[in-house]
CSV table of C-alpha atoms and ligand atoms in Angstrom, one decimal:
chain,number,residue,atom,x,y,z
A,1,MET,CA,121.3,84.5,119.6
A,2,LYS,CA,120.8,84.4,115.8
A,3,LEU,CA,118.5,86.6,113.7
A,4,ILE,CA,116.9,83.5,112.2
A,5,ASP,CA,117.7,80.0,113.5
A,6,LEU,CA,117.5,77.4,110.8
A,7,ASN,CA,119.3,74.6,112.7
A,8,GLU,CA,116.6,74.6,115.4
A,9,GLN,CA,114.0,74.2,112.7
A,10,TYR,CA,115.9,71.3,111.1
A,11,SER,CA,116.2,69.5,114.4
A,12,ARG,CA,112.5,69.7,114.8
A,13,LEU,CA,111.8,68.3,111.3
A,14,LYS,CA,114.9,66.2,110.9
A,15,SER,CA,113.3,62.7,110.5
A,16,ARG,CA,110.6,63.9,108.1
A,17,ILE,CA,113.0,65.9,105.9
A,18,ASP,CA,115.6,63.2,105.9
A,19,ARG,CA,113.0,60.7,104.8
A,20,ARG,CA,111.8,63.0,102.0
A,21,VAL,CA,115.3,63.7,100.8
A,22,GLN,CA,116.2,60.0,100.9
A,23,ALA,CA,113.2,59.2,98.7
A,24,VAL,CA,114.3,61.7,96.1
A,25,LEU,CA,117.9,60.3,96.1
A,26,SER,CA,116.6,56.7,95.7
A,27,ASP,CA,114.0,57.7,93.1
A,28,GLY,CA,116.7,59.5,91.0
A,29,GLN,CA,114.4,62.1,89.3
A,30,TYR,CA,116.6,65.0,90.4
A,31,ILE,CA,115.2,67.4,87.8
A,32,MET,CA,111.4,68.0,87.7
A,33,GLY,CA,110.6,64.9,89.8
A,34,PRO,CA,107.1,64.4,91.2
A,35,GLU,CA,107.8,66.4,94.4
A,36,VAL,CA,108.0,69.6,92.2
A,37,SER,CA,104.4,69.4,91.0
A,38,GLU,CA,103.3,68.1,94.4
A,39,PHE,CA,104.8,71.2,96.0
A,40,GLU,CA,103.5,73.6,93.3
A,41,GLY,CA,100.0,72.1,93.9
A,42,LYS,CA,100.1,72.4,97.7
A,43,PHE,CA,101.6,75.8,97.6
A,44,SER,CA,99.0,77.2,95.2
A,45,GLN,CA,96.3,75.8,97.5
A,46,TYR,CA,97.9,77.4,100.5
A,47,ILE,CA,98.2,80.8,99.0
A,48,GLY,CA,94.9,80.7,97.2
A,49,VAL,CA,96.2,81.3,93.6
A,50,ASN,CA,95.5,79.3,90.5
A,51,HIS,CA,99.0,78.8,89.2
A,52,VAL,CA,102.4,78.3,90.7
A,53,VAL,CA,105.5,77.8,88.6
A,54,GLY,CA,108.6,76.8,90.5
A,55,CYS,CA,111.9,78.2,89.4
A,56,ALA,CA,115.5,78.5,90.5
A,57,ASN,CA,115.4,81.5,92.8
A,58,GLY,CA,113.5,84.6,93.6
A,59,THR,CA,115.4,86.9,91.3
A,60,ASP,CA,114.6,84.5,88.4
A,61,ALA,CA,111.0,84.6,89.5
A,62,LEU,CA,110.9,88.4,89.1
A,63,GLN,CA,112.7,88.2,85.8
A,64,LEU,CA,110.2,85.6,84.5
A,65,ALA,CA,107.3,87.7,85.5
A,66,LEU,CA,108.7,90.8,83.7
A,67,MET,CA,109.6,88.7,80.6
A,68,ALA,CA,106.1,87.2,80.6
A,69,ILE,CA,104.6,90.7,80.3
A,70,GLY,CA,107.1,91.7,77.6
A,71,VAL,CA,109.2,94.2,79.4
A,72,LYS,CA,111.7,95.6,77.0
A,73,PRO,CA,114.1,98.6,76.4
A,74,GLY,CA,112.2,101.9,76.5
A,75,ASP,CA,109.8,100.6,79.2
A,76,ALA,CA,109.7,102.3,82.6
A,77,VAL,CA,109.1,99.9,85.6
A,78,PHE,CA,108.4,101.6,88.9
A,79,VAL,CA,110.1,100.1,92.0
A,80,PRO,CA,110.8,101.3,95.5
A,81,SER,CA,114.3,102.5,96.2
A,82,PHE,CA,114.3,101.0,99.7
A,83,THR,CA,114.4,97.2,98.9
A,84,PHE,CA,116.8,94.4,98.1
A,85,VAL,CA,118.6,95.0,94.9
A,86,ALA,CA,117.0,92.1,93.0
A,87,SER,CA,113.7,94.0,92.8
A,88,ALA,CA,115.3,96.5,90.4
A,89,GLU,CA,118.2,94.5,89.0
A,90,VAL,CA,116.0,92.4,86.7
A,91,ILE,CA,114.3,95.5,85.2
A,92,ALA,CA,117.7,96.9,84.2
A,93,LEU,CA,118.8,93.4,83.0
A,94,LEU,CA,116.0,93.3,80.5
A,95,GLY,CA,117.1,96.7,79.2
A,96,ALA,CA,114.1,98.6,80.7
A,97,THR,CA,114.5,101.6,83.0
A,98,PRO,CA,113.8,101.2,86.7
A,99,VAL,CA,112.2,104.3,88.0
A,100,PHE,CA,112.7,104.6,91.8
A,101,VAL,CA,109.8,105.5,94.0
A,102,ASP,CA,109.7,106.5,97.6
A,103,VAL,CA,108.4,104.3,100.5
A,104,LEU,CA,106.0,105.1,103.4
A,105,TYR,CA,107.6,106.1,106.6
A,106,ASP,CA,106.0,103.5,108.9
A,107,SER,CA,105.4,100.4,106.8
A,108,TYR,CA,108.3,100.6,104.3
A,109,SER,CA,106.2,99.8,101.3
A,110,ILE,CA,105.9,101.8,98.1
A,111,ASP,CA,104.2,105.1,98.6
A,112,PRO,CA,101.1,105.4,96.3
A,113,GLU,CA,101.5,109.2,96.2
A,114,SER,CA,105.1,109.0,95.2
A,115,LEU,CA,104.2,106.4,92.6
A,116,SER,CA,101.5,108.7,91.0
A,117,THR,CA,104.0,111.5,90.9
A,118,ALA,CA,106.6,109.3,89.3
A,119,ILE,CA,104.2,108.1,86.6
A,120,SER,CA,103.2,111.6,85.6
A,121,LYS,CA,106.9,112.6,85.4
A,122,VAL,CA,107.7,109.6,83.1
A,123,ARG,CA,104.7,110.4,80.9
A,124,LYS,CA,106.6,113.6,80.0
A,125,VAL,CA,109.7,111.8,78.9
A,126,LYS,CA,109.3,110.8,75.2
A,127,LYS,CA,111.6,107.9,75.1
A,128,LEU,CA,110.0,106.1,78.1
A,129,GLN,CA,106.8,104.2,78.2
A,130,PRO,CA,105.3,103.3,81.7
A,131,LYS,CA,104.8,99.5,81.8
A,132,ALA,CA,104.6,98.0,85.2
A,133,VAL,CA,105.0,98.5,89.0
A,134,VAL,CA,107.0,96.1,91.2
A,135,ALA,CA,105.5,96.4,94.8
A,136,VAL,CA,107.6,94.8,97.5
A,137,ASP,CA,106.3,93.2,100.7
A,138,LEU,CA,109.3,94.4,102.5
A,139,PHE,CA,110.0,92.6,105.8
A,140,GLY,CA,106.8,90.8,105.3
A,141,ILE,CA,104.5,93.8,105.4
A,142,PRO,CA,102.0,94.1,102.7
A,143,ALA,CA,101.9,97.1,100.4
A,144,ASP,CA,98.6,99.0,100.0
A,145,TYR,CA,97.3,96.8,97.2
A,146,ASP,CA,93.9,98.4,96.9
A,147,ARG,CA,95.4,101.7,96.0
A,148,LEU,CA,98.2,100.2,93.9
A,149,ASN,CA,95.7,98.2,91.9
A,150,GLU,CA,93.6,101.4,91.3
A,151,ILE,CA,96.6,103.3,90.1
A,152,CYS,CA,97.8,100.5,87.9
A,153,VAL,CA,94.3,100.0,86.3
A,154,HIS,CA,94.0,103.7,85.8
A,155,ASN,CA,97.4,103.9,84.1
A,156,GLN,CA,97.3,100.5,82.3
A,157,LEU,CA,100.2,99.2,84.1
A,158,VAL,CA,100.8,95.6,85.2
A,159,LEU,CA,101.2,95.1,89.0
A,160,ILE,CA,103.9,92.7,90.0
A,161,GLU,CA,104.3,91.7,93.6
A,162,ASP,CA,107.8,90.9,94.9
A,163,ALA,CA,106.7,88.5,97.7
A,164,ALA,CA,110.1,87.2,98.5
A,165,GLN,CA,109.7,88.4,102.1
A,166,GLY,CA,105.8,88.2,102.1
A,167,ILE,CA,104.8,84.5,102.2
A,168,GLY,CA,102.6,84.0,105.3
A,169,GLY,CA,101.4,87.6,105.3
A,170,SER,CA,98.0,88.7,104.1
A,171,TYR,CA,96.1,91.7,102.9
A,172,HIS,CA,92.3,91.7,103.6
A,173,ASP,CA,91.2,88.2,102.9
A,174,ARG,CA,93.9,87.3,100.5
A,175,LYS,CA,97.4,85.8,101.2
A,176,LEU,CA,100.4,87.7,100.0
A,177,GLY,CA,101.6,86.2,96.7
A,178,SER,CA,98.0,86.5,95.4
A,179,VAL,CA,97.3,90.2,95.5
A,180,ALA,CA,98.7,91.4,92.2
A,181,ASP,CA,98.6,90.4,88.6
A,182,ILE,CA,101.8,88.3,89.0
A,183,ALA,CA,103.8,87.6,92.2
A,184,ALA,CA,107.4,86.4,92.5
A,185,THR,CA,108.8,84.7,95.6
A,186,SER,CA,112.0,83.2,96.9
A,187,PHE,CA,112.7,80.1,99.0
A,188,PHE,CA,116.2,81.3,99.9
A,189,PRO,CA,116.9,79.6,103.3
A,190,SER,CA,116.3,82.6,105.5
A,191,LYS,CA,113.0,83.7,103.8
A,192,PRO,CA,109.7,83.0,105.6
A,193,LEU,CA,109.3,79.7,103.7
A,194,GLY,CA,112.9,78.6,102.9
A,195,CYS,CA,114.5,75.6,101.4
A,196,TYR,CA,118.1,74.3,101.8
A,197,GLY,CA,119.6,76.1,98.8
A,198,ASP,CA,118.2,78.4,96.2
A,199,GLY,CA,114.5,78.2,95.0
A,200,GLY,CA,111.7,80.4,93.9
A,201,ALA,CA,108.2,80.5,92.3
A,202,VAL,CA,106.0,82.7,90.2
A,203,LEU,CA,102.4,82.9,91.2
A,204,THR,CA,99.4,84.1,89.2
A,205,ASP,CA,95.6,83.6,88.7
A,206,LYS,CA,95.9,84.1,84.9
A,207,LYS,CA,96.3,80.9,82.8
A,208,GLU,CA,97.9,82.9,79.9
A,209,TYR,CA,100.6,84.2,82.1
A,210,ALA,CA,101.3,80.8,83.8
A,211,GLU,CA,101.7,79.1,80.4
A,212,ILE,CA,104.2,81.7,79.2
A,213,ILE,CA,106.1,81.7,82.5
A,214,ARG,CA,106.4,77.9,82.4
A,215,SER,CA,107.6,78.0,78.8
A,216,LEU,CA,110.1,80.8,79.5
A,217,SER,CA,111.5,78.9,82.5
A,218,LEU,CA,112.2,75.8,80.3
A,219,HIS,CA,114.1,77.5,77.5
A,220,GLY,CA,111.0,78.9,75.8
A,221,LYS,CA,109.7,75.4,74.9
A,222,ASN,CA,106.4,74.6,73.3
A,223,LYS,CA,104.4,71.5,74.4
A,224,GLU,CA,107.1,69.2,73.0
A,225,LYS,CA,110.7,69.3,74.1
A,226,TYR,CA,113.2,70.6,71.4
A,227,ASP,CA,110.4,72.8,69.9
A,228,ASN,CA,111.4,76.3,71.1
A,229,ILE,CA,108.8,79.1,70.4
A,230,ARG,CA,110.4,81.9,72.4
A,231,VAL,CA,113.8,82.8,73.9
A,232,GLY,CA,113.7,81.7,77.5
A,233,VAL,CA,116.0,80.7,80.4
A,234,ASN,CA,116.8,77.6,82.4
A,235,SER,CA,115.2,78.1,85.7
A,236,ARG,CA,113.7,75.1,87.6
A,237,LEU,CA,112.9,74.4,91.2
A,238,ASP,CA,115.1,71.4,92.2
A,239,THR,CA,113.3,68.2,93.2
A,240,LEU,CA,115.3,68.0,96.5
A,241,GLN,CA,114.3,71.6,97.4
A,242,ALA,CA,110.7,70.9,96.6
A,243,ALA,CA,110.8,67.8,98.9
A,244,ILE,CA,112.2,70.0,101.7
A,245,LEU,CA,109.6,72.7,101.1
A,246,LEU,CA,106.8,70.1,101.3
A,247,GLU,CA,107.7,69.3,104.9
A,248,LYS,CA,108.3,72.9,105.9
A,249,LEU,CA,104.9,73.9,104.6
A,250,THR,CA,103.2,71.6,107.1
A,251,ILE,CA,104.5,73.6,110.1
A,252,PHE,CA,104.4,77.0,108.4
A,253,ASP,CA,101.2,78.5,109.9
A,254,GLN,CA,102.2,77.3,113.4
A,255,GLU,CA,105.6,79.1,113.1
A,256,LEU,CA,103.9,82.2,111.9
A,257,LYS,CA,101.7,82.4,115.0
A,258,ILE,CA,104.7,82.1,117.2
A,259,LYS,CA,106.4,85.0,115.3
A,260,GLU,CA,103.3,87.1,115.8
A,261,HIS,CA,103.5,86.4,119.5
A,262,ILE,CA,107.1,87.6,119.6
A,263,SER,CA,106.3,90.7,117.6
A,264,GLU,CA,103.5,91.5,120.1
A,265,ARG,CA,106.0,91.2,123.0
A,266,TYR,CA,108.5,93.5,121.2
A,267,ARG,CA,105.8,96.0,120.5
A,268,ALA,CA,104.5,96.0,124.0
A,269,GLU,CA,107.8,96.0,125.9
A,270,LEU,CA,110.4,97.9,123.8
A,271,SER,CA,110.8,101.5,124.9
A,272,ASP,CA,109.6,104.5,122.8
A,273,ASP,CA,113.1,104.9,121.4
A,274,TYR,CA,112.4,102.0,119.0
A,275,VAL,CA,109.7,102.3,116.4
A,276,MET,CA,108.1,99.0,115.4
A,277,PRO,CA,106.7,98.9,111.8
A,278,LEU,CA,103.0,99.8,111.3
A,279,ILE,CA,101.1,96.7,110.0
A,280,PRO,CA,98.3,98.2,107.9
A,281,GLN,CA,94.7,97.5,109.0
A,282,TYR,CA,93.1,94.2,107.9
A,283,SER,CA,96.6,93.0,107.2
A,284,ARG,CA,99.1,90.4,108.6
A,285,SER,CA,102.8,90.6,108.3
A,286,ALA,CA,104.8,87.5,107.5
A,287,TRP,CA,107.4,88.7,110.0
A,288,ALA,CA,110.2,87.8,107.6
A,289,ILE,CA,112.4,90.3,109.4
A,290,CYS,CA,111.7,92.4,112.5
A,291,THR,CA,112.9,95.8,111.7
A,292,LEU,CA,113.0,98.7,114.2
A,293,ARG,CA,113.9,102.3,113.6
A,294,CYS,CA,115.9,104.4,116.0
A,295,SER,CA,117.8,107.6,115.8
A,296,ASN,CA,120.8,106.1,117.3
A,297,ARG,CA,121.1,102.6,116.0
A,298,ASN,CA,124.8,102.3,116.3
A,299,SER,CA,124.7,102.2,120.1
A,300,ALA,CA,121.8,99.7,120.0
A,301,ILE,CA,123.7,97.4,117.6
A,302,SER,CA,126.9,97.5,119.6
A,303,LYS,CA,125.1,96.8,122.9
A,304,LEU,CA,123.4,93.8,121.3
A,305,LYS,CA,126.7,92.6,119.9
A,306,LYS,CA,128.2,92.8,123.4
A,307,ASN,CA,125.4,90.5,124.6
A,308,ASN,CA,125.9,88.0,121.8
A,309,ILE,CA,122.7,89.0,120.1
A,310,ALA,CA,122.8,89.2,116.3
A,311,SER,CA,121.4,92.2,114.4
A,312,ALA,CA,121.6,93.4,110.8
A,313,ILE,CA,120.9,96.4,108.7
A,314,TYR,CA,118.4,95.8,105.8
A,315,TYR,CA,119.3,98.0,103.9
A,316,PRO,CA,122.2,100.5,104.6
A,317,LYS,CA,122.0,102.0,101.1
A,318,CYS,CA,119.0,102.8,98.9
A,319,LEU,CA,119.0,101.6,95.3
A,320,HIS,CA,119.2,105.1,93.8
A,321,GLN,CA,122.4,105.6,95.7
A,322,GLN,CA,124.1,102.4,94.3
A,323,ASP,CA,126.7,102.8,91.6
A,324,ALA,CA,125.0,100.2,89.6
A,325,PHE,CA,122.0,102.5,89.2
A,326,ARG,CA,123.8,105.9,89.0
A,327,TYR,CA,122.8,106.3,85.4
A,328,ASN,CA,119.2,106.4,86.5
A,329,SER,CA,118.9,110.1,87.5
A,330,LEU,CA,116.6,110.8,84.6
A,331,ILE,CA,113.4,111.0,86.6
A,332,PRO,CA,113.9,113.2,89.7
A,333,VAL,CA,111.5,111.8,92.4
A,334,ASP,CA,111.7,112.7,96.1
A,335,LEU,CA,113.2,109.7,97.8
A,336,SER,CA,113.8,111.2,101.2
A,337,GLN,CA,111.8,108.6,103.2
A,338,SER,CA,113.9,105.8,101.6
A,339,GLU,CA,117.1,107.6,102.5
A,340,THR,CA,116.0,108.3,106.2
A,341,ALA,CA,114.9,104.6,106.5
A,342,SER,CA,118.4,103.4,105.3
A,343,ARG,CA,120.0,105.6,108.0
A,344,GLU,CA,117.7,104.5,110.9
A,345,VAL,CA,116.7,100.9,110.5
A,346,PHE,CA,118.1,97.8,112.1
A,347,SER,CA,116.8,94.3,112.5
A,348,ILE,CA,116.6,92.1,115.6
A,349,PRO,CA,116.1,88.4,116.2
A,350,MET,CA,112.8,87.1,114.8
A,351,HIS,CA,112.2,83.3,114.4
A,352,PRO,CA,109.9,80.7,115.9
A,353,TYR,CA,112.6,79.1,118.1
A,354,LEU,CA,113.3,82.1,120.3
A,355,SER,CA,112.4,81.3,124.0
A,356,GLU,CA,110.5,83.7,126.2
A,357,SER,CA,113.8,84.4,128.0
A,358,ASP,CA,115.6,85.1,124.7
A,359,ILE,CA,112.9,87.7,123.9
A,360,SER,CA,113.1,89.2,127.3
A,361,LEU,CA,116.9,89.5,126.9
A,362,VAL,CA,116.6,91.3,123.6
A,363,ILE,CA,114.1,93.7,125.1
A,364,SER,CA,116.1,94.4,128.3
A,365,VAL,CA,119.4,95.0,126.4
A,366,LEU,CA,117.7,97.4,123.9
A,367,ASN,CA,115.9,99.2,126.7
A,368,SER,CA,119.2,99.7,128.6
A,369,VAL,CA,120.9,101.5,125.8
B,401,LIG,C1,115.6,87.7,98.7
B,401,LIG,C2,114.9,88.7,97.8
B,401,LIG,C3,114.8,88.6,96.5
B,401,LIG,C4,115.6,87.6,95.7
B,401,LIG,O1,115.5,86.3,96.0
B,401,LIG,P1,116.7,85.2,95.7
B,401,LIG,O2,116.0,83.9,95.8
B,401,LIG,O3,117.8,85.5,96.6
B,401,LIG,O4,117.1,85.4,94.3
B,401,LIG,C5,114.1,89.5,95.8
B,401,LIG,N1,113.4,90.5,96.4
B,401,LIG,C6,113.5,90.6,97.8
B,401,LIG,C7,112.7,91.7,98.4
B,401,LIG,C8,114.2,89.7,98.5
B,401,LIG,O5,114.2,89.9,99.9
């Protein structure tokens, strides 16, 4: 049993996806073909955000968001330590300083208290200027955007949402991808909405940001080609990937409902040894990944393995513990919840093509550990 089964999904959509792909191949507009803007339009409507700019992957999407707000050396950008490396990597790549912040015990998202503490600590460091916050919808679970927006407005920081795992989730009446100043997402195959290769998008309500991001993604071009007004990158969503995403978007809500049903069964039937994540009130998780915590995860993982059930650890090491970020001990923030999470979490199968008996098997194997 796989964690996420992409083959089953393809079998279901095969004729429609094949037709779409064939149309792109025959048409020949492999770069910026009509499917790209068709997808950007449909996706912006689905999320409820004014502008979507497709790009090459989720990491580029984050980088483009940070470039658009002018992140530069000397800037401090706050980011949780318990997340995928891309969330912090792009900050360092632009020469700015990632300042690691702790996460909440039960929802794994950035802890607003820890963020406030980190901001006041950075304010005391002369050579650093607080600039932005990257909040991550880890595993699909929304961060506390009301409080984060409040903290960001108060401190004049830009709020960036790393929604790579959040598409499909929601916070109050807004879909994830539309709850911060700028959001970045990924269409990596195993993400909630995935293509068949790399892909990503930047989302924002602000026209000024969208225009800069579009320009940056196309080598910093002005209205005309070969008129470059800023130093940009080459990061586009492939026409083939956009064509595939258009078909997948049509069944996306239905798939999400099934994942919610699976999560309810896990929550109701797994024993108390396993802690399911807390989905904050008035929120919906995208159920990108189903992560449990358990004081003895190794036994659980090996029992699953014996029964041919896949599992994984997202993530076994916090970012402040990675060699790549060792230099970053400048700002001492308590990161103990991140460290505990990295020792206790493991993830179990979660995808819309699990049968009721698959779900029962996962539950009984885990409960027998
Ligand atoms: C996958 C992921 C990214 C990066 O997306 P890519 O498309 O792989 O570049 C960034 N942040 C988080 C939280 C992710 O899960």
